[in-house]
Tab-separated table of C-alpha atoms in Angstrom:
chain	number	residue	atom	x	y	z
A	308	UNK	CA	125.966	-86.530	-52.955
A	309	UNK	CA	126.375	-87.894	-49.390
A	310	UNK	CA	130.045	-86.875	-49.300
A	311	UNK	CA	129.195	-83.450	-50.697
A	312	UNK	CA	126.699	-82.866	-47.900
A	313	UNK	CA	129.158	-84.183	-45.331
A	314	UNK	CA	131.910	-81.912	-46.702
A	315	UNK	CA	129.590	-78.882	-46.615
A	316	UNK	CA	128.723	-79.585	-42.997
A	317	UNK	CA	132.436	-79.861	-42.150
A	318	UNK	CA	133.137	-76.431	-43.662
A	319	UNK	CA	130.107	-74.800	-42.019
A	320	UNK	CA	131.157	-76.039	-38.584
A	321	UNK	CA	134.823	-75.016	-39.090
A	322	UNK	CA	133.874	-71.517	-40.233
A	323	UNK	CA	131.553	-71.202	-37.239
A	324	UNK	CA	134.334	-72.355	-34.924
A	325	UNK	CA	136.622	-69.702	-36.373
A	326	UNK	CA	133.906	-67.111	-35.763
A	327	UNK	CA	133.661	-68.194	-32.111
A	328	UNK	CA	137.442	-68.068	-31.624
A	329	UNK	CA	137.573	-64.545	-33.048
A	330	UNK	CA	134.692	-63.419	-30.794
A	331	UNK	CA	136.388	-64.824	-27.688
A	332	UNK	CA	139.728	-63.303	-28.686
A	333	UNK	CA	138.126	-59.883	-29.184
A	334	UNK	CA	136.599	-60.043	-25.705
A	335	UNK	CA	139.891	-61.085	-24.117
A	336	UNK	CA	141.839	-58.325	-25.879
A	337	UNK	CA	139.228	-55.726	-24.925
A	338	UNK	CA	139.287	-56.830	-21.298
A	339	UNK	CA	143.081	-56.509	-21.246
A	340	UNK	CA	142.732	-52.799	-22.029
A	341	UNK	CA	141.714	-52.141	-18.400
A	342	UNK	CA	138.933	-49.769	-19.439
A	343	UNK	CA	137.846	-47.632	-16.489
A	344	UNK	CA	134.816	-48.753	-14.524
A	345	UNK	CA	131.570	-46.950	-15.118
A	346	UNK	CA	129.752	-45.699	-11.998
A	347	UNK	CA	127.746	-48.828	-11.180
A	348	UNK	CA	130.794	-51.063	-11.575
A	349	UNK	CA	132.902	-48.748	-9.423
A	350	UNK	CA	130.340	-48.750	-6.611
A	351	UNK	CA	130.300	-52.561	-6.593
A	352	UNK	CA	134.107	-52.690	-6.795
A	353	UNK	CA	134.379	-50.461	-3.712
A	354	UNK	CA	132.842	-53.079	-1.419
A	355	UNK	CA	134.855	-55.931	-2.952
A	356	UNK	CA	138.130	-54.028	-2.740
A	357	UNK	CA	137.820	-52.512	0.728
A	358	UNK	CA	136.487	-55.520	2.640
A	359	UNK	CA	138.397	-58.552	3.792
A	360	UNK	CA	137.202	-62.033	2.901
A	361	UNK	CA	135.719	-62.446	6.360
A	362	UNK	CA	133.916	-59.082	6.276
A	363	UNK	CA	132.662	-59.398	2.716
A	364	UNK	CA	129.110	-60.508	3.463
A	365	UNK	CA	128.820	-59.284	7.058
A	366	UNK	CA	126.720	-56.305	5.974
A	367	UNK	CA	124.946	-55.273	2.738
A	368	UNK	CA	127.164	-53.890	0.007
A	369	UNK	CA	127.686	-50.140	-0.083
A	370	UNK	CA	125.509	-47.778	-2.162
A	371	UNK	CA	122.605	-50.209	-2.567
A	372	UNK	CA	124.666	-52.522	-4.708
A	373	UNK	CA	123.434	-56.078	-5.028
A	374	UNK	CA	125.122	-59.184	-6.387
A	375	UNK	CA	124.647	-62.921	-5.734
A	376	UNK	CA	126.465	-63.957	-2.585
A	377	UNK	CA	128.620	-66.675	-4.121
A	378	UNK	CA	129.505	-64.407	-7.057
A	379	UNK	CA	130.826	-61.807	-4.606
A	380	UNK	CA	133.100	-64.386	-2.986
A	381	UNK	CA	134.354	-65.742	-6.316
A	382	UNK	CA	135.299	-62.250	-7.480
A	383	UNK	CA	136.972	-61.526	-4.134
A	384	UNK	CA	139.095	-64.678	-4.353
A	385	UNK	CA	140.123	-63.776	-7.925
A	386	UNK	CA	141.112	-60.282	-6.776
A	387	UNK	CA	143.192	-61.731	-3.919
A	388	UNK	CA	145.083	-63.871	-6.425
A	389	UNK	CA	145.315	-61.460	-9.375
A	390	UNK	CA	145.122	-58.117	-7.549
A	391	UNK	CA	142.510	-55.374	-7.597
A	392	UNK	CA	142.182	-54.030	-11.117
A	393	UNK	CA	139.534	-53.586	-13.772
A	394	UNK	CA	140.899	-56.653	-15.542
A	395	UNK	CA	140.863	-58.991	-12.532
A	396	UNK	CA	137.443	-57.908	-11.279
A	397	UNK	CA	135.980	-58.507	-14.737
A	398	UNK	CA	137.610	-61.910	-15.138
A	399	UNK	CA	134.623	-63.750	-13.675
A	400	UNK	CA	132.407	-62.283	-16.404
A	401	UNK	CA	134.914	-63.273	-19.087
A	402	UNK	CA	135.209	-66.832	-17.747
A	403	UNK	CA	131.421	-67.036	-17.529
A	404	UNK	CA	131.111	-65.931	-21.158
A	405	UNK	CA	133.417	-68.758	-22.272
A	406	UNK	CA	131.622	-71.282	-20.061
A	407	UNK	CA	128.273	-70.139	-21.435
A	408	UNK	CA	129.402	-71.007	-24.968
A	409	UNK	CA	130.345	-74.542	-23.907
A	410	UNK	CA	126.991	-74.929	-22.167
A	411	UNK	CA	125.110	-73.605	-25.171
A	412	UNK	CA	126.959	-76.040	-27.439
A	413	UNK	CA	126.129	-78.923	-25.087
A	414	UNK	CA	122.429	-78.044	-25.061
A	415	UNK	CA	122.340	-77.653	-28.827
A	416	UNK	CA	124.150	-80.907	-29.589
A	417	UNK	CA	123.026	-83.319	-26.884
A	418	UNK	CA	119.710	-81.984	-25.584
A	419	UNK	CA	118.148	-80.400	-28.674
A	420	UNK	CA	120.190	-82.621	-31.035
A	421	UNK	CA	120.509	-79.951	-33.690
A	422	UNK	CA	122.469	-80.566	-36.869
A	423	UNK	CA	124.856	-77.602	-36.596
A	424	UNK	CA	125.593	-77.039	-32.878
A	425	UNK	CA	128.801	-75.093	-33.510
A	426	UNK	CA	127.039	-72.799	-35.966
A	427	UNK	CA	124.302	-72.161	-33.414
A	428	UNK	CA	126.901	-71.423	-30.722
A	429	UNK	CA	128.392	-68.753	-32.973
A	430	UNK	CA	125.220	-66.692	-32.453
A	431	UNK	CA	125.573	-66.094	-28.681
A	432	UNK	CA	129.345	-65.814	-29.130
A	433	UNK	CA	128.843	-62.664	-31.198
A	434	UNK	CA	125.620	-61.386	-29.647
A	435	UNK	CA	126.243	-57.696	-28.755
A	436	UNK	CA	124.571	-57.872	-25.341
A	437	UNK	CA	126.593	-60.932	-24.288
A	438	UNK	CA	129.857	-59.574	-25.640
A	439	UNK	CA	129.218	-56.350	-23.746
A	440	UNK	CA	128.525	-58.036	-20.417
A	441	UNK	CA	131.505	-60.377	-20.849
A	442	UNK	CA	133.800	-57.470	-19.988
A	443	UNK	CA	131.645	-55.777	-17.373
A	444	UNK	CA	132.012	-56.130	-13.627
A	445	UNK	CA	128.448	-57.293	-13.154
A	446	UNK	CA	126.993	-60.757	-12.369
A	447	UNK	CA	124.828	-60.994	-15.490
A	448	UNK	CA	127.068	-63.384	-17.427
A	449	UNK	CA	127.428	-65.655	-14.407
A	450	UNK	CA	123.659	-65.652	-13.955
A	451	UNK	CA	123.231	-66.630	-17.607
A	452	UNK	CA	125.532	-69.599	-16.958
A	453	UNK	CA	123.431	-70.547	-13.935
A	454	UNK	CA	120.290	-70.660	-16.106
A	455	UNK	CA	121.912	-72.902	-18.728
A	456	UNK	CA	123.512	-74.983	-15.973
A	457	UNK	CA	120.121	-75.753	-14.435
A	458	UNK	CA	118.747	-76.794	-17.836
A	459	UNK	CA	121.735	-79.117	-18.296
A	460	UNK	CA	121.255	-80.505	-14.793
A	461	UNK	CA	117.626	-81.245	-15.566
A	462	UNK	CA	118.703	-83.071	-18.726
A	463	UNK	CA	121.183	-85.096	-16.650
A	464	UNK	CA	118.405	-85.902	-14.165
A	465	UNK	CA	116.025	-86.874	-16.983
A	466	UNK	CA	118.787	-89.168	-18.295
A	467	UNK	CA	118.743	-90.869	-14.862
A	468	UNK	CA	122.357	-89.976	-14.130
A	469	UNK	CA	121.537	-88.088	-10.929
A	470	UNK	CA	118.651	-88.371	-8.499
A	471	UNK	CA	115.829	-85.871	-7.999
A	472	UNK	CA	117.016	-84.716	-4.578
A	473	UNK	CA	120.547	-84.223	-5.864
A	474	UNK	CA	119.103	-82.062	-8.620
A	475	UNK	CA	117.005	-80.070	-6.118
A	476	UNK	CA	119.908	-79.507	-3.726
A	477	UNK	CA	122.261	-78.339	-6.490
A	478	UNK	CA	119.607	-75.939	-7.795
A	479	UNK	CA	119.160	-74.615	-4.258
A	480	UNK	CA	122.893	-73.942	-4.013
A	481	UNK	CA	122.908	-72.228	-7.413
A	482	UNK	CA	120.517	-69.598	-6.044
A	483	UNK	CA	123.568	-68.190	-4.247
A	484	UNK	CA	125.295	-67.761	-7.611
A	485	UNK	CA	122.439	-66.305	-9.630
A	486	UNK	CA	119.002	-64.996	-8.685
A	487	UNK	CA	117.357	-66.291	-11.928
A	488	UNK	CA	117.922	-69.810	-10.567
A	489	UNK	CA	114.748	-69.294	-8.505
A	490	UNK	CA	112.575	-68.716	-11.559
A	491	UNK	CA	114.081	-71.435	-13.762
A	492	UNK	CA	113.971	-74.042	-11.002
A	493	UNK	CA	110.440	-72.960	-10.102
A	494	UNK	CA	109.359	-73.425	-13.702
A	495	UNK	CA	110.858	-76.920	-13.816
A	496	UNK	CA	109.175	-77.864	-10.530
A	497	UNK	CA	105.817	-76.611	-11.786
A	498	UNK	CA	106.175	-78.616	-15.014
A	499	UNK	CA	107.092	-81.722	-13.011
A	500	UNK	CA	104.079	-81.271	-10.735
A	501	UNK	CA	101.642	-80.601	-13.582
A	502	UNK	CA	103.008	-83.576	-15.537
A	503	UNK	CA	102.535	-85.738	-12.456
A	504	UNK	CA	98.947	-84.562	-12.117
A	505	UNK	CA	98.268	-85.219	-15.802
A	506	UNK	CA	99.800	-88.697	-15.592
A	507	UNK	CA	98.261	-89.345	-12.149
A	508	UNK	CA	101.748	-90.182	-10.965
A	509	UNK	CA	101.799	-89.571	-7.214
A	510	UNK	CA	105.534	-90.243	-6.915
A	511	UNK	CA	106.281	-87.502	-9.431
A	512	UNK	CA	103.949	-85.097	-7.631
A	513	UNK	CA	105.561	-85.852	-4.265
A	514	UNK	CA	109.042	-85.407	-5.704
A	515	UNK	CA	108.159	-82.037	-7.198
A	516	UNK	CA	106.583	-80.829	-3.953
A	517	UNK	CA	109.492	-82.018	-1.784
A	518	UNK	CA	111.987	-80.570	-4.243
A	519	UNK	CA	110.072	-77.302	-4.158
A	520	UNK	CA	110.249	-77.300	-0.354
A	521	UNK	CA	114.046	-77.663	-0.483
A	522	UNK	CA	114.425	-74.846	-3.011
A	523	UNK	CA	111.954	-72.606	-1.185
A	524	UNK	CA	113.729	-73.097	2.152
A	525	UNK	CA	117.063	-72.202	0.564
A	526	UNK	CA	115.583	-69.113	-1.064
A	527	UNK	CA	113.897	-67.901	2.144
A	528	UNK	CA	117.144	-68.147	4.097
A	529	UNK	CA	119.036	-66.407	1.304
A	530	UNK	CA	116.389	-63.700	1.039
A	531	UNK	CA	116.315	-62.964	4.763
A	532	UNK	CA	120.088	-62.768	5.051
A	533	UNK	CA	121.220	-61.199	1.776
A	534	UNK	CA	118.420	-59.859	-0.424
A	535	UNK	CA	115.964	-58.381	2.059
A	536	UNK	CA	118.174	-55.515	3.362
A	537	UNK	CA	118.685	-54.174	-0.173
A	538	UNK	CA	115.082	-54.641	-1.286
A	539	UNK	CA	113.628	-52.993	1.800
A	540	UNK	CA	115.940	-50.017	1.499
A	541	UNK	CA	113.485	-48.623	-1.036
A	542	UNK	CA	115.978	-47.504	-3.671
A	543	UNK	CA	115.593	-50.578	-5.879
A	544	UNK	CA	111.799	-50.473	-5.622
A	545	UNK	CA	111.763	-46.837	-6.749
A	546	UNK	CA	114.269	-47.561	-9.511
A	547	UNK	CA	112.252	-50.416	-11.047
A	548	UNK	CA	108.726	-49.083	-10.505
A	549	UNK	CA	108.452	-47.871	-14.125
A	550	UNK	CA	109.653	-51.212	-15.505
A	551	UNK	CA	106.712	-53.339	-14.416
A	552	UNK	CA	104.524	-55.157	-16.932
A	553	UNK	CA	100.815	-54.407	-16.757
A	554	UNK	CA	97.941	-54.991	-19.173
A	555	UNK	CA	95.184	-53.360	-17.104
A	556	UNK	CA	94.403	-50.611	-19.646
A	557	UNK	CA	95.459	-49.292	-23.047
A	558	UNK	CA	98.219	-47.051	-21.681
A	559	UNK	CA	99.636	-49.911	-19.601
A	560	UNK	CA	99.513	-52.221	-22.633
A	561	UNK	CA	101.435	-49.694	-24.769
A	562	UNK	CA	104.004	-49.288	-21.982
A	563	UNK	CA	104.437	-53.063	-21.651
A	564	UNK	CA	104.929	-53.448	-25.402
A	565	UNK	CA	107.521	-50.687	-25.208
A	566	UNK	CA	109.367	-52.620	-22.509
A	567	UNK	CA	109.333	-55.749	-24.662
A	568	UNK	CA	110.722	-53.664	-27.532
A	569	UNK	CA	113.535	-52.442	-25.282
A	570	UNK	CA	114.358	-56.030	-24.339
A	571	UNK	CA	114.506	-57.133	-27.977
A	572	UNK	CA	116.564	-54.069	-28.917
A	573	UNK	CA	119.303	-55.356	-26.610
A	574	UNK	CA	119.854	-58.268	-29.031
A	575	UNK	CA	120.785	-55.880	-31.833
A	576	UNK	CA	120.264	-57.033	-35.401
A	577	UNK	CA	119.554	-60.588	-34.236
A	578	UNK	CA	116.341	-59.711	-32.395
A	579	UNK	CA	114.055	-61.036	-35.141
A	580	UNK	CA	115.957	-64.334	-35.339
A	581	UNK	CA	115.638	-64.814	-31.580
A	582	UNK	CA	112.016	-63.712	-31.329
A	583	UNK	CA	110.619	-65.534	-34.363
A	584	UNK	CA	113.091	-68.406	-34.612
A	585	UNK	CA	113.147	-69.502	-30.991
A	586	UNK	CA	111.036	-72.553	-31.704
């Protein structure tokens, strides 16, 4: 019976690995088709293509486009090496998609210690929203990698393989690669602080506060230099004003539930698995 169970696990993991390979291959082949940019991609590509490396971040990107600062430089370097084309400008998203799968596998196997990590990795590999963004010239896939990267870093810190200030400094630098780093790092810092308060551990409280100061300082500098000009232009505020969550009255509650429905719809037929099976 033991060998039967072991053999079944072997086949499940191998089939899942084949599924992942096919998903990656499909994304690579699609990206090689050089599908024309849609409008938002083209507007972002204009700034990357027409500016030199030295001029890239001297002024805000054209047409109210916004992308993490380090992402912009990575894409520019790739375009200098591989040329300006739909394929080369989307390569960062494709690489990020592949890296995300490795990160997801690592979290599943070593952090969550699940029984079938490869099978679980097959889910994001074939998730419609991730497959779509893997061949789009947008920073979303890179930002997803940043989120998983911070979770892995926190696991490494918790395993006492890096120090707290090393963790805080790396998270601060990752803000330049993905804006969600602010929220994920902030959540970790809050949990550390609250845990310190609960345990009456002053060292843990001090570490969380000092780490928060490092991250906050990095974000403020980044905001003043790179984010503020776009935000204060007014276009993005007007664009997102109807996408705010509010539970102040019945109409606002219905609207907020509608927004949540739109978010879940992006996961396609897997939305119920993600929403109800997340725990």
